[in-house]
CSV table of C-alpha atoms in Angstrom, one decimal:
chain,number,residue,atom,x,y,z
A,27,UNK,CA,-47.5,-23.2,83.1
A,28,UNK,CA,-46.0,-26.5,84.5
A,29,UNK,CA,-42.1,-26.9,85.3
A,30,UNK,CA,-40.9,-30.1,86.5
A,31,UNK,CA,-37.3,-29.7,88.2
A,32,UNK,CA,-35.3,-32.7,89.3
A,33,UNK,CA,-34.0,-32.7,93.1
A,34,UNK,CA,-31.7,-35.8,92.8
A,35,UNK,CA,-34.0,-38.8,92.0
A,36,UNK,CA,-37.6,-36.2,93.0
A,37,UNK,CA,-39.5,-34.6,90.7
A,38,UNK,CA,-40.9,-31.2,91.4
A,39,UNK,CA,-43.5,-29.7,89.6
A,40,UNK,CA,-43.4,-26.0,89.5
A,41,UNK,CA,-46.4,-24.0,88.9
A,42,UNK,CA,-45.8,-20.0,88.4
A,43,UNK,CA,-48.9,-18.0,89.1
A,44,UNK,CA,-50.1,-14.7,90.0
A,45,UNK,CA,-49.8,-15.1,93.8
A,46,UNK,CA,-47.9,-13.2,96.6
A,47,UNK,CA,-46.1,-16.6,98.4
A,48,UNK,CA,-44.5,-19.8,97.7
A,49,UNK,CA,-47.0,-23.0,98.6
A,50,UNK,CA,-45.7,-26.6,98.6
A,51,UNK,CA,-47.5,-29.3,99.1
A,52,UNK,CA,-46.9,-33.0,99.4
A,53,UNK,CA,-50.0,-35.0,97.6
A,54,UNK,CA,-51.1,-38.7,98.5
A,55,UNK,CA,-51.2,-41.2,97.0
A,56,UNK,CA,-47.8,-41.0,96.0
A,57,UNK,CA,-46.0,-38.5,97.7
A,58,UNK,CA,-46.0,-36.3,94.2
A,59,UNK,CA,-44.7,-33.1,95.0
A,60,UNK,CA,-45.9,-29.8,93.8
A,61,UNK,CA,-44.7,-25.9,94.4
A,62,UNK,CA,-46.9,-22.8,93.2
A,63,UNK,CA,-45.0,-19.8,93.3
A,64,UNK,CA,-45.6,-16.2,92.1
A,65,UNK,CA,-44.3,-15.3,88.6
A,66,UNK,CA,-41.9,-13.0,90.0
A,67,UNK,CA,-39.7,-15.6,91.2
A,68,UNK,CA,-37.1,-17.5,89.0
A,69,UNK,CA,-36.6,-20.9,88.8
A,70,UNK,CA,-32.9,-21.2,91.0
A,71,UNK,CA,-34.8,-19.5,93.6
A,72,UNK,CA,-37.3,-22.0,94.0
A,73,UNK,CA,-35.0,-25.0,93.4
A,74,UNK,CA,-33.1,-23.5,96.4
A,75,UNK,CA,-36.2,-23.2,98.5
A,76,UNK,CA,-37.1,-26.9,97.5
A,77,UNK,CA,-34.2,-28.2,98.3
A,78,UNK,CA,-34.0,-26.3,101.6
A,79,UNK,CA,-37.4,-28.3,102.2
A,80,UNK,CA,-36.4,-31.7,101.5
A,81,UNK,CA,-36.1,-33.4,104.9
A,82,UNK,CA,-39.9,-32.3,105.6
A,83,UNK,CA,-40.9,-33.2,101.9
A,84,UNK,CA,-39.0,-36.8,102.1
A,85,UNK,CA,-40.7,-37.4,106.1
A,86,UNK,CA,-44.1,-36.4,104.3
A,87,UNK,CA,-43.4,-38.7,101.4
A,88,UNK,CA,-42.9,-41.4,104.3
A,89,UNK,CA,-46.3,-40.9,106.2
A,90,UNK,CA,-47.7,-41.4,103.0
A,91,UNK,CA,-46.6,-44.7,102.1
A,92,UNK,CA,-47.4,-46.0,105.9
């Protein structure tokens, strides 16, 4: 199951699965960004881990488009 959340003008697509920790990655060619999380976890608490992430996910969003 796909969830997109909105961090300000980013979109974040959430994928719940049946795994133990949180993954995010930042994909080329555009930067899009993707979290897979375990099912356990609700969706604030993953927003808030996002958003604790952002500086990393906006400097890998950078190297990307260099």
């Amino acid at each position: 199951m796909v969830t997109k959340i909105r961090l300000g003008d980013m979109a974040v697509d959430v994928v719940q699965k049946n795994i133990k920790n949180i993954h995010l990655s930042v994909n080329p060619p555009h930067g899009r960004v993707r979290i897979a999380a375990p099912l356990r976890m609700d969706l604030d608490t993953i927003r808030v881990f996002a958003i604790s992430k952002l500086d990393w996910i906006k400097r890998q969003q950078k190297q990307l488009r260099e």
